[in-house]
PDB file of C-alpha atoms in Angstrom:
ATOM      1  CA  UNK A  68      13.270  -1.541  23.879  1.00 32.00           C
ATOM      2  CA  UNK A  69      10.793  -4.168  22.162  1.00 34.00           C
ATOM      3  CA  UNK A  70       7.289  -4.587  23.495  1.00 32.00           C
ATOM      4  CA  UNK A  71       4.889  -6.521  21.463  1.00 29.00           C
ATOM      5  CA  UNK A  72       6.977  -6.479  18.765  1.00 36.00           C
ATOM      6  CA  UNK A  73       6.881  -2.742  18.337  1.00 38.00           C
ATOM      7  CA  UNK A  74      10.263  -0.956  19.091  1.00 43.00           C
ATOM      8  CA  UNK A  75       9.679   2.613  20.924  1.00 51.00           C
ATOM      9  CA  UNK A  76      11.593   5.273  20.864  1.00 58.00           C
ATOM     10  CA  UNK A  77      14.917   4.611  23.482  1.00 56.00           C
ATOM     11  CA  UNK A  78      15.530   6.697  26.843  1.00 56.00           C
ATOM     12  CA  UNK A  79      18.418   8.068  25.108  1.00 59.00           C
ATOM     13  CA  UNK A  80      17.207   8.908  21.522  1.00 72.00           C
ATOM     14  CA  UNK A  81      14.123  10.850  22.905  1.00 72.00           C
ATOM     15  CA  UNK A  82      16.171  13.731  24.839  1.00 78.00           C
ATOM     16  CA  UNK A  83      18.742  14.349  22.016  1.00 86.00           C
ATOM     17  CA  UNK A  84      15.840  14.280  19.411  1.00 91.00           C
ATOM     18  CA  UNK A  85      13.704  16.829  21.637  1.00 90.00           C
ATOM     19  CA  UNK A  86      16.541  18.934  21.348  1.00 92.00           C
ATOM     20  CA  UNK A  87      16.558  19.728  17.600  1.00 93.00           C
ATOM     21  CA  UNK A  88      14.562  22.214  16.149  1.00 94.00           C
ATOM     22  CA  UNK A  89      11.710  21.386  14.314  1.00 96.00           C
ATOM     23  CA  UNK A  90      13.727  21.651  10.936  1.00 96.00           C
ATOM     24  CA  UNK A  91      16.725  19.762  12.478  1.00 96.00           C
ATOM     25  CA  UNK A  92      13.949  17.024  13.298  1.00 97.00           C
ATOM     26  CA  UNK A  93      12.351  17.260   9.642  1.00 97.00           C
ATOM     27  CA  UNK A  94      15.728  16.791   8.166  1.00 97.00           C
ATOM     28  CA  UNK A  95      17.009  14.117  10.170  1.00 96.00           C
ATOM     29  CA  UNK A  96      13.124  12.221   9.943  1.00 97.00           C
ATOM     30  CA  UNK A  97      14.478  13.019   5.727  1.00 97.00           C
ATOM     31  CA  UNK A  98      17.572  11.754   6.237  1.00 97.00           C
ATOM     32  CA  UNK A  99      17.374   8.292   8.381  1.00 95.00           C
ATOM     33  CA  UNK A 100      13.521   7.055   8.317  1.00 97.00           C
ATOM     34  CA  UNK A 101      12.287   7.844   4.734  1.00 98.00           C
ATOM     35  CA  UNK A 102      16.195   7.296   3.128  1.00 98.00           C
ATOM     36  CA  UNK A 103      15.819   3.687   4.930  1.00 98.00           C
ATOM     37  CA  UNK A 104      11.987   3.241   3.382  1.00 98.00           C
ATOM     38  CA  UNK A 105      13.176   4.065   0.527  1.00 98.00           C
ATOM     39  CA  UNK A 106      16.116   1.800   0.293  1.00 98.00           C
ATOM     40  CA  UNK A 107      14.439  -0.872   1.903  1.00 98.00           C
ATOM     41  CA  UNK A 108      11.421  -1.330   0.559  1.00 98.00           C
ATOM     42  CA  UNK A 109      12.300  -2.367  -3.158  1.00 98.00           C
ATOM     43  CA  UNK A 110      14.221  -5.436  -1.047  1.00 98.00           C
ATOM     44  CA  UNK A 111      11.422  -6.368   1.234  1.00 98.00           C
ATOM     45  CA  UNK A 112       9.530  -6.431  -2.377  1.00 98.00           C
ATOM     46  CA  UNK A 113      12.033  -8.594  -4.445  1.00 98.00           C
ATOM     47  CA  UNK A 114      12.339 -11.602  -1.283  1.00 98.00           C
ATOM     48  CA  UNK A 115       8.537 -11.781  -1.268  1.00 98.00           C
ATOM     49  CA  UNK A 116       7.991 -11.986  -4.723  1.00 98.00           C
ATOM     50  CA  UNK A 117      10.784 -14.821  -4.934  1.00 97.00           C
ATOM     51  CA  UNK A 118       9.979 -16.500  -1.696  1.00 97.00           C
ATOM     52  CA  UNK A 119       6.152 -16.307  -3.671  1.00 97.00           C
ATOM     53  CA  UNK A 120       7.652 -18.333  -6.724  1.00 97.00           C
ATOM     54  CA  UNK A 121       9.231 -20.828  -4.845  1.00 96.00           C
ATOM     55  CA  UNK A 122       7.585 -21.316  -1.842  1.00 95.00           C
ATOM     56  CA  UNK A 123       3.683 -20.236  -2.550  1.00 94.00           C
ATOM     57  CA  UNK A 124       2.286 -23.144  -3.389  1.00 94.00           C
ATOM     58  CA  UNK A 125       3.481 -25.077  -0.610  1.00 93.00           C
ATOM     59  CA  UNK A 126       3.276 -22.476   2.333  1.00 94.00           C
ATOM     60  CA  UNK A 127       0.226 -20.991   2.775  1.00 94.00           C
ATOM     61  CA  UNK A 128       1.352 -17.713   4.592  1.00 93.00           C
ATOM     62  CA  UNK A 129       3.727 -16.597   2.161  1.00 97.00           C
ATOM     63  CA  UNK A 130       1.305 -15.231  -0.495  1.00 98.00           C
ATOM     64  CA  UNK A 131      -0.777 -12.992   1.939  1.00 98.00           C
ATOM     65  CA  UNK A 132       2.307 -12.205   3.478  1.00 98.00           C
ATOM     66  CA  UNK A 133       3.906 -10.418  -0.214  1.00 98.00           C
ATOM     67  CA  UNK A 134       0.542  -8.573  -0.496  1.00 98.00           C
ATOM     68  CA  UNK A 135       0.541  -7.462   2.821  1.00 98.00           C
ATOM     69  CA  UNK A 136       4.337  -6.152   2.187  1.00 98.00           C
ATOM     70  CA  UNK A 137       3.175  -4.620  -0.993  1.00 98.00           C
ATOM     71  CA  UNK A 138      -0.123  -2.831   0.751  1.00 98.00           C
ATOM     72  CA  UNK A 139       2.484  -1.939   2.737  1.00 98.00           C
ATOM     73  CA  UNK A 140       4.660  -0.646   0.188  1.00 98.00           C
ATOM     74  CA  UNK A 141       1.683   1.025  -1.482  1.00 98.00           C
ATOM     75  CA  UNK A 142       0.847   2.996   1.563  1.00 97.00           C
ATOM     76  CA  UNK A 143       4.241   4.342   2.754  1.00 98.00           C
ATOM     77  CA  UNK A 144       5.386   5.635  -0.601  1.00 98.00           C
ATOM     78  CA  UNK A 145       2.700   8.562  -1.015  1.00 98.00           C
ATOM     79  CA  UNK A 146       2.874   8.996   2.729  1.00 97.00           C
ATOM     80  CA  UNK A 147       6.555   9.820   2.384  1.00 98.00           C
ATOM     81  CA  UNK A 148       6.023  12.369  -1.035  1.00 97.00           C
ATOM     82  CA  UNK A 149       2.704  14.404   0.931  1.00 96.00           C
ATOM     83  CA  UNK A 150       5.525  14.909   4.139  1.00 97.00           C
ATOM     84  CA  UNK A 151       7.954  15.709   1.946  1.00 97.00           C
ATOM     85  CA  UNK A 152       6.232  18.192  -0.128  1.00 94.00           C
ATOM     86  CA  UNK A 153       3.041  19.172   1.826  1.00 93.00           C
ATOM     87  CA  UNK A 154       2.986  19.010   5.849  1.00 95.00           C
ATOM     88  CA  UNK A 155       7.352  19.290   6.306  1.00 96.00           C
ATOM     89  CA  UNK A 156       7.768  22.754   4.054  1.00 95.00           C
ATOM     90  CA  UNK A 157       5.058  23.953   5.757  1.00 94.00           C
ATOM     91  CA  UNK A 158       5.789  22.965   9.555  1.00 95.00           C
ATOM     92  CA  UNK A 159       9.720  24.214   8.510  1.00 95.00           C
ATOM     93  CA  UNK A 160       7.782  27.864   7.173  1.00 93.00           C
ATOM     94  CA  UNK A 161       6.072  27.746  10.745  1.00 91.00           C
ATOM     95  CA  UNK A 162       8.646  27.209  12.756  1.00 93.00           C
ATOM     96  CA  UNK A 163      11.061  30.097  10.836  1.00 90.00           C
ATOM     97  CA  UNK A 164       7.513  32.800  11.494  1.00 88.00           C
ATOM     98  CA  UNK A 165       6.349  32.224   7.581  1.00 86.00           C
ATOM     99  CA  UNK A 166       3.111  31.644   7.360  1.00 77.00           C
ATOM    100  CA  UNK A 167       2.434  28.287   5.598  1.00 74.00           C
ATOM    101  CA  UNK A 168       1.782  27.631   2.180  1.00 71.00           C
ATOM    102  CA  UNK A 169      -1.037  25.605   1.704  1.00 71.00           C
ATOM    103  CA  UNK A 170      -4.881  24.952   0.389  1.00 71.00           C
ATOM    104  CA  UNK A 171      -5.440  22.789   3.494  1.00 76.00           C
ATOM    105  CA  UNK A 172      -5.947  25.233   5.784  1.00 80.00           C
ATOM    106  CA  UNK A 173      -4.758  24.899   9.558  1.00 87.00           C
ATOM    107  CA  UNK A 174      -1.631  22.465   9.706  1.00 89.00           C
ATOM    108  CA  UNK A 175      -3.842  19.787  11.995  1.00 92.00           C
ATOM    109  CA  UNK A 176      -5.843  18.777   9.225  1.00 92.00           C
ATOM    110  CA  UNK A 177      -2.221  17.158   7.317  1.00 94.00           C
ATOM    111  CA  UNK A 178      -1.146  16.162  10.669  1.00 96.00           C
ATOM    112  CA  UNK A 179      -4.031  14.396  11.413  1.00 96.00           C
ATOM    113  CA  UNK A 180      -4.604  12.638   7.947  1.00 96.00           C
ATOM    114  CA  UNK A 181      -0.213  11.578   8.379  1.00 97.00           C
ATOM    115  CA  UNK A 182      -1.191  10.100  12.209  1.00 97.00           C
ATOM    116  CA  UNK A 183      -4.555   8.297   9.922  1.00 97.00           C
ATOM    117  CA  UNK A 184      -2.048   7.267   7.593  1.00 97.00           C
ATOM    118  CA  UNK A 185       0.567   6.007  10.668  1.00 97.00           C
ATOM    119  CA  UNK A 186      -2.481   4.376  11.880  1.00 97.00           C
ATOM    120  CA  UNK A 187      -3.191   2.202   8.964  1.00 97.00           C
ATOM    121  CA  UNK A 188       0.389   1.206   8.453  1.00 98.00           C
ATOM    122  CA  UNK A 189       1.094  -0.019  11.548  1.00 97.00           C
ATOM    123  CA  UNK A 190      -2.159  -2.051  11.155  1.00 98.00           C
ATOM    124  CA  UNK A 191      -0.340  -3.721   8.164  1.00 98.00           C
ATOM    125  CA  UNK A 192       2.639  -4.353  10.304  1.00 98.00           C
ATOM    126  CA  UNK A 193       0.325  -6.300  12.603  1.00 98.00           C
ATOM    127  CA  UNK A 194      -0.930  -8.624   9.690  1.00 98.00           C
ATOM    128  CA  UNK A 195       2.559  -9.115   8.849  1.00 98.00           C
ATOM    129  CA  UNK A 196       3.360  -9.999  12.015  1.00 98.00           C
ATOM    130  CA  UNK A 197       0.737 -12.177  12.317  1.00 97.00           C
ATOM    131  CA  UNK A 198       2.203 -13.802   9.340  1.00 97.00           C
ATOM    132  CA  UNK A 199       5.354 -14.294  10.167  1.00 97.00           C
ATOM    133  CA  UNK A 200       5.308 -15.405  13.574  1.00 97.00           C
ATOM    134  CA  UNK A 201       7.337 -11.911  14.976  1.00 98.00           C
ATOM    135  CA  UNK A 202       9.406 -12.503  12.240  1.00 98.00           C
ATOM    136  CA  UNK A 203      10.536 -15.999  12.705  1.00 97.00           C
ATOM    137  CA  UNK A 204      11.243 -18.356   9.834  1.00 95.00           C
ATOM    138  CA  UNK A 205      10.541 -21.759  10.151  1.00 94.00           C
ATOM    139  CA  UNK A 206      13.540 -24.110  10.797  1.00 94.00           C
ATOM    140  CA  UNK A 207      15.513 -24.893   7.906  1.00 94.00           C
ATOM    141  CA  UNK A 208      14.279 -22.594   4.999  1.00 95.00           C
ATOM    142  CA  UNK A 209      16.298 -21.067   2.564  1.00 95.00           C
ATOM    143  CA  UNK A 210      18.023 -17.927   2.870  1.00 96.00           C
ATOM    144  CA  UNK A 211      15.814 -15.657   1.290  1.00 96.00           C
ATOM    145  CA  UNK A 212      13.474 -16.255   3.775  1.00 97.00           C
ATOM    146  CA  UNK A 213      15.449 -15.617   6.313  1.00 97.00           C
ATOM    147  CA  UNK A 214      16.968 -12.562   5.312  1.00 98.00           C
ATOM    148  CA  UNK A 215      13.407 -11.468   4.113  1.00 98.00           C
ATOM    149  CA  UNK A 216      12.476 -11.690   8.094  1.00 98.00           C
ATOM    150  CA  UNK A 217      15.503 -10.124   9.253  1.00 98.00           C
ATOM    151  CA  UNK A 218      15.003  -7.269   7.197  1.00 98.00           C
ATOM    152  CA  UNK A 219      11.175  -7.295   7.971  1.00 98.00           C
ATOM    153  CA  UNK A 220      12.189  -7.137  11.819  1.00 98.00           C
ATOM    154  CA  UNK A 221      14.266  -4.335  11.061  1.00 98.00           C
ATOM    155  CA  UNK A 222      11.981  -2.041   8.617  1.00 98.00           C
ATOM    156  CA  UNK A 223       9.458  -2.436  11.360  1.00 98.00           C
ATOM    157  CA  UNK A 224      11.833  -1.369  14.087  1.00 96.00           C
ATOM    158  CA  UNK A 225      12.834   1.393  11.853  1.00 97.00           C
ATOM    159  CA  UNK A 226       9.385   2.425  10.911  1.00 97.00           C
ATOM    160  CA  UNK A 227       8.038   2.057  14.607  1.00 96.00           C
ATOM    161  CA  UNK A 228      10.396   5.080  15.505  1.00 95.00           C
ATOM    162  CA  UNK A 229       9.772   6.955  12.331  1.00 95.00           C
ATOM    163  CA  UNK A 230       6.100   7.268  13.368  1.00 96.00           C
ATOM    164  CA  UNK A 231       6.943   7.845  17.374  1.00 94.00           C
ATOM    165  CA  UNK A 232       9.288  10.480  16.617  1.00 96.00           C
ATOM    166  CA  UNK A 233       6.704  12.015  14.377  1.00 96.00           C
ATOM    167  CA  UNK A 234       3.349  11.486  16.683  1.00 96.00           C
ATOM    168  CA  UNK A 235       5.402  12.279  19.879  1.00 94.00           C
ATOM    169  CA  UNK A 236       7.821  14.869  18.959  1.00 95.00           C
ATOM    170  CA  UNK A 237       7.502  16.911  15.587  1.00 96.00           C
ATOM    171  CA  UNK A 238       3.331  16.904  15.213  1.00 97.00           C
ATOM    172  CA  UNK A 239       3.061  18.448  19.335  1.00 96.00           C
ATOM    173  CA  UNK A 240       5.859  20.941  18.678  1.00 94.00           C
ATOM    174  CA  UNK A 241       4.006  21.935  15.182  1.00 94.00           C
ATOM    175  CA  UNK A 242       0.514  21.799  16.603  1.00 93.00           C
ATOM    176  CA  UNK A 243       1.895  24.414  19.500  1.00 92.00           C
ATOM    177  CA  UNK A 244       2.763  26.577  16.649  1.00 86.00           C
TER     178      UNK A 244
END
């Protein structure tokens, strides 16, 4: 379901994900969403760099688009590492009844940081949506441009689902522990 360019968790996916244990939910997030970002982010950087070289001087939106895509990638890569190395192991420990090891105090502290970073990523996506006219390529543009916009739209949808799974399912369950 798409609302104003943002993809929300579907009614069918939400109940299935709600049934997962915290460990299984984390494993799902890493295998599905984190891997997708790692696989797709370099392609987006490559597509936008090609667009800058080929069209950047004639189309004013291309250079800011490339900058926004690079900013999004720069925001997401350390975010994934913090989740995988700090937050997710702590949540897994808590869910298994073990103490969470870390220098972050209460689990709400890293969760609040991740929520803030999710908001930052969403702001960058708003900029990208605006620069791309919600991923609608101009008529007659090259295949790289078309592929870039299509991939950006897919990336946006996946990232919104990723953020929703964490914000609506993972983090509340972790805080309830």
